[in-house]
C-alpha cells in the first residue's frame, strides 16, 4: 500500500451510477477536501502517448477520432460487453491513475482530508487505502432521472451497473451512508455533518 500523504485522512466515495457522487465530491471540495475523481483523471490519462500507443496496438485506428485522439464511445463499445477487454484496459489505466492521484494529494498538504471518488473503489481494493468508505445512496427512480440527462436508458444504466459490485454489497462494505433524495440543500447539510464527524475542524478553522 502506498503511504498516505502527510497521514491525512482518506475517504473513499462509492455509490450507484447516478446516485450523486459528483455532487458530494463538489460539496467536500467546498469544505476544504481535495478530491481525486477517477473518471476525470482517466480522461487526462487517456490523452497520454503511453496509453494511446498501447490502445492503438490492441484495437487499431477504429478507436481513434479524426484528430487522432481516443474515442471514448468506441472504447466503451469494445469493453462493456467484453469482460476480458475491460480488465485489460483497467490493468493499463488503474496503475497510472493511482500514481496521478498520489501526486495530486501530495501537492495539497493543507487539505482537510483526501477523497477518492472511484466507481470501482471496492472492486480494485482501493478501499483498503481509505480510513472510511462513504456510500452515496439514492432511489432507482432518482438515478434513472439523472442518467437520462446523459442520454442513457434504464437498460443502459442496468448494463453498466452490472459491471460494478452489487449495491447491497456496497452498502454492507461502506462505513457511512449519505442519502441523496434529490434535495441539494439536504445533501449538502448531510455531507457537511458527516465530514464534521469524521474530520472535525479546529477552533481556528471555525472562526
GROMACS .gro file of C-alpha atoms in nm:
model
  207
    1UNK     CA    1   0.000   0.000   0.000
    2UNK     CA    2   0.129   0.346  -0.088
    3UNK     CA    3   0.174   0.560   0.225
    4UNK     CA    4  -0.098   0.818   0.275
    5UNK     CA    5   0.032   1.168   0.204
    6UNK     CA    6   0.111   1.355   0.527
    7UNK     CA    7  -0.102   1.097   0.714
    8UNK     CA    8  -0.417   1.288   0.625
    9UNK     CA    9  -0.749   1.110   0.648
   10UNK     CA   10  -0.851   0.945   0.323
   11UNK     CA   11  -1.217   0.881   0.244
   12UNK     CA   12  -1.346   0.661  -0.035
   13UNK     CA   13  -1.663   0.759  -0.216
   14UNK     CA   14  -1.889   0.494  -0.373
   15UNK     CA   15  -2.247   0.463  -0.488
   16UNK     CA   16  -2.472   0.351  -0.767
   17UNK     CA   17  -2.442   0.510  -1.109
   18UNK     CA   18  -2.637   0.835  -1.097
   19UNK     CA   19  -2.654   0.838  -0.718
   20UNK     CA   20  -2.490   1.179  -0.689
   21UNK     CA   21  -2.126   1.108  -0.608
   22UNK     CA   22  -2.016   1.408  -0.815
   23UNK     CA   23  -2.246   1.636  -0.615
   24UNK     CA   24  -2.100   1.505  -0.289
   25UNK     CA   25  -1.747   1.546  -0.423
   26UNK     CA   26  -1.817   1.911  -0.501
   27UNK     CA   27  -1.957   1.967  -0.152
   28UNK     CA   28  -1.649   1.805   0.004
   29UNK     CA   29  -1.425   2.028  -0.207
   30UNK     CA   30  -1.618   2.332  -0.084
   31UNK     CA   31  -1.548   2.212   0.272
   32UNK     CA   32  -1.171   2.202   0.214
   33UNK     CA   33  -1.114   1.845   0.100
   34UNK     CA   34  -0.910   1.751  -0.204
   35UNK     CA   35  -1.093   1.509  -0.432
   36UNK     CA   36  -0.940   1.273  -0.684
   37UNK     CA   37  -1.207   1.177  -0.935
   38UNK     CA   38  -1.108   0.857  -1.112
   39UNK     CA   39  -1.322   0.926  -1.419
   40UNK     CA   40  -1.179   1.276  -1.456
   41UNK     CA   41  -0.824   1.153  -1.412
   42UNK     CA   42  -0.879   0.874  -1.663
   43UNK     CA   43  -0.985   1.134  -1.922
   44UNK     CA   44  -0.649   1.305  -1.877
   45UNK     CA   45  -0.452   0.981  -1.864
   46UNK     CA   46  -0.605   0.865  -2.192
   47UNK     CA   47  -0.454   1.168  -2.364
   48UNK     CA   48  -0.101   1.048  -2.288
   49UNK     CA   49   0.107   0.896  -2.564
   50UNK     CA   50   0.182   0.593  -2.345
   51UNK     CA   51  -0.183   0.499  -2.314
   52UNK     CA   52  -0.271   0.587  -2.673
   53UNK     CA   53   0.015   0.371  -2.806
   54UNK     CA   54  -0.097   0.071  -2.601
   55UNK     CA   55  -0.458   0.103  -2.707
   56UNK     CA   56  -0.366   0.153  -3.072
   57UNK     CA   57  -0.166  -0.169  -3.059
   58UNK     CA   58  -0.474  -0.351  -2.927
   59UNK     CA   59  -0.758  -0.207  -3.133
   60UNK     CA   60  -0.607   0.000  -3.411
   61UNK     CA   61  -0.746   0.315  -3.571
   62UNK     CA   62  -1.111   0.226  -3.508
   63UNK     CA   63  -1.099   0.362  -3.151
   64UNK     CA   64  -0.946   0.698  -3.254
   65UNK     CA   65  -1.126   1.005  -3.379
   66UNK     CA   66  -1.034   1.225  -3.674
   67UNK     CA   67  -0.799   1.431  -3.457
   68UNK     CA   68  -0.600   1.124  -3.354
   69UNK     CA   69  -0.740   1.119  -3.000
   70UNK     CA   70  -0.902   0.824  -2.832
   71UNK     CA   71  -1.276   0.793  -2.895
   72UNK     CA   72  -1.421   0.705  -2.554
   73UNK     CA   73  -1.752   0.591  -2.703
   74UNK     CA   74  -1.572   0.349  -2.935
   75UNK     CA   75  -1.365   0.217  -2.645
   76UNK     CA   76  -1.678   0.176  -2.433
   77UNK     CA   77  -1.832  -0.032  -2.710
   78UNK     CA   78  -1.523  -0.253  -2.704
   79UNK     CA   79  -1.516  -0.318  -2.330
   80UNK     CA   80  -1.866  -0.301  -2.185
   81UNK     CA   81  -1.970  -0.628  -2.346
   82UNK     CA   82  -1.633  -0.798  -2.305
   83UNK     CA   83  -1.506  -0.863  -1.953
   84UNK     CA   84  -1.159  -0.967  -2.070
   85UNK     CA   85  -1.108  -0.649  -2.270
   86UNK     CA   86  -1.239  -0.439  -1.981
   87UNK     CA   87  -0.990  -0.600  -1.743
   88UNK     CA   88  -0.708  -0.541  -1.989
   89UNK     CA   89  -0.799  -0.173  -2.018
   90UNK     CA   90  -0.827  -0.136  -1.640
   91UNK     CA   91  -0.491  -0.308  -1.596
   92UNK     CA   92  -0.336  -0.038  -1.812
   93UNK     CA   93  -0.518   0.263  -1.668
   94UNK     CA   94  -0.550   0.193  -1.296
   95UNK     CA   95  -0.177   0.200  -1.204
   96UNK     CA   96  -0.131   0.530  -1.390
   97UNK     CA   97  -0.444   0.677  -1.230
   98UNK     CA   98  -0.314   0.564  -0.890
   99UNK     CA   99   0.019   0.743  -0.931
  100UNK     CA  100  -0.155   1.054  -1.061
  101UNK     CA  101  -0.383   1.055  -0.756
  102UNK     CA  102  -0.091   1.030  -0.514
  103UNK     CA  103   0.085   1.323  -0.680
  104UNK     CA  104  -0.239   1.523  -0.667
  105UNK     CA  105  -0.278   1.460  -0.295
  106UNK     CA  106   0.086   1.533  -0.217
  107UNK     CA  107   0.051   1.871  -0.391
  108UNK     CA  108  -0.218   1.972  -0.137
  109UNK     CA  109  -0.068   1.916   0.209
  110UNK     CA  110  -0.312   2.153   0.378
  111UNK     CA  111  -0.627   1.974   0.270
  112UNK     CA  112  -0.882   1.896   0.537
  113UNK     CA  113  -0.895   1.538   0.406
  114UNK     CA  114  -0.839   1.348   0.083
  115UNK     CA  115  -1.125   1.186  -0.107
  116UNK     CA  116  -1.105   0.910  -0.367
  117UNK     CA  117  -1.409   0.914  -0.594
  118UNK     CA  118  -1.381   0.592  -0.794
  119UNK     CA  119  -1.662   0.376  -0.937
  120UNK     CA  120  -1.457   0.060  -0.873
  121UNK     CA  121  -1.311   0.165  -0.539
  122UNK     CA  122  -1.401  -0.161  -0.365
  123UNK     CA  123  -1.355  -0.387  -0.665
  124UNK     CA  124  -0.995  -0.269  -0.715
  125UNK     CA  125  -0.906  -0.281  -0.345
  126UNK     CA  126  -0.873   0.096  -0.307
  127UNK     CA  127  -1.099   0.081  -0.003
  128UNK     CA  128  -0.801  -0.065   0.184
  129UNK     CA  129  -0.629   0.274   0.146
  130UNK     CA  130  -0.922   0.460   0.300
  131UNK     CA  131  -0.989   0.547   0.661
  132UNK     CA  132  -1.362   0.534   0.584
  133UNK     CA  133  -1.580   0.447   0.286
  134UNK     CA  134  -1.882   0.668   0.225
  135UNK     CA  135  -2.167   0.547   0.006
  136UNK     CA  136  -2.396   0.792  -0.168
  137UNK     CA  137  -2.731   0.614  -0.188
  138UNK     CA  138  -3.026   0.718  -0.399
  139UNK     CA  139  -3.353   0.561  -0.510
  140UNK     CA  140  -3.354   0.394  -0.851
  141UNK     CA  141  -3.611   0.636  -0.994
  142UNK     CA  142  -3.389   0.930  -0.898
  143UNK     CA  143  -3.085   0.766  -1.052
  144UNK     CA  144  -3.280   0.699  -1.372
  145UNK     CA  145  -3.371   1.067  -1.398
  146UNK     CA  146  -3.009   1.170  -1.360
  147UNK     CA  147  -2.869   0.928  -1.617
  148UNK     CA  148  -3.147   1.018  -1.860
  149UNK     CA  149  -2.975   1.357  -1.881
  150UNK     CA  150  -2.674   1.169  -2.018
  151UNK     CA  151  -2.894   1.008  -2.281
  152UNK     CA  152  -2.899   0.669  -2.109
  153UNK     CA  153  -3.198   0.438  -2.093
  154UNK     CA  154  -3.287   0.218  -1.796
  155UNK     CA  155  -3.135  -0.072  -1.987
  156UNK     CA  156  -2.807   0.114  -2.030
  157UNK     CA  157  -2.799   0.202  -1.661
  158UNK     CA  158  -2.856  -0.160  -1.561
  159UNK     CA  159  -2.592  -0.286  -1.805
  160UNK     CA  160  -2.328  -0.051  -1.669
  161UNK     CA  161  -2.430  -0.106  -1.307
  162UNK     CA  162  -2.393  -0.481  -1.356
  163UNK     CA  163  -2.020  -0.427  -1.418
  164UNK     CA  164  -1.984  -0.299  -1.062
  165UNK     CA  165  -2.026  -0.457  -0.722
  166UNK     CA  166  -2.399  -0.501  -0.641
  167UNK     CA  167  -2.543  -0.208  -0.448
  168UNK     CA  168  -2.635  -0.414  -0.143
  169UNK     CA  169  -2.274  -0.528  -0.116
  170UNK     CA  170  -2.153  -0.170  -0.144
  171UNK     CA  171  -2.387  -0.075   0.139
  172UNK     CA  172  -2.251  -0.357   0.352
  173UNK     CA  173  -1.892  -0.254   0.284
  174UNK     CA  174  -1.948   0.117   0.344
  175UNK     CA  175  -1.877   0.274   0.682
  176UNK     CA  176  -2.126   0.557   0.629
  177UNK     CA  177  -2.431   0.612   0.406
  178UNK     CA  178  -2.528   0.950   0.264
  179UNK     CA  179  -2.887   0.957   0.140
  180UNK     CA  180  -2.941   1.166  -0.171
  181UNK     CA  181  -3.317   1.206  -0.206
  182UNK     CA  182  -3.295   1.481  -0.465
  183UNK     CA  183  -3.275   1.779  -0.230
  184UNK     CA  184  -2.947   1.963  -0.288
  185UNK     CA  185  -2.979   2.151   0.040
  186UNK     CA  186  -3.038   1.833   0.238
  187UNK     CA  187  -2.747   1.657   0.070
  188UNK     CA  188  -2.518   1.949   0.146
  189UNK     CA  189  -2.620   1.952   0.513
  190UNK     CA  190  -2.580   1.576   0.548
  191UNK     CA  191  -2.239   1.585   0.381
  192UNK     CA  192  -2.113   1.871   0.600
  193UNK     CA  193  -2.243   1.697   0.912
  194UNK     CA  194  -2.071   1.371   0.823
  195UNK     CA  195  -1.743   1.545   0.740
  196UNK     CA  196  -1.753   1.731   1.071
  197UNK     CA  197  -1.798   1.395   1.243
  198UNK     CA  198  -1.510   1.231   1.055
  199UNK     CA  199  -1.267   1.522   1.021
  200UNK     CA  200  -1.376   1.793   1.266
  201UNK     CA  201  -1.246   2.143   1.209
  202UNK     CA  202  -1.020   2.304   1.466
  203UNK     CA  203  -1.142   2.604   1.664
  204UNK     CA  204  -0.928   2.827   1.442
  205UNK     CA  205  -1.086   2.685   1.127
  206UNK     CA  206  -1.434   2.752   1.262
  207UNK     CA  207  -1.358   3.119   1.317
   0.00000   0.00000   0.00000
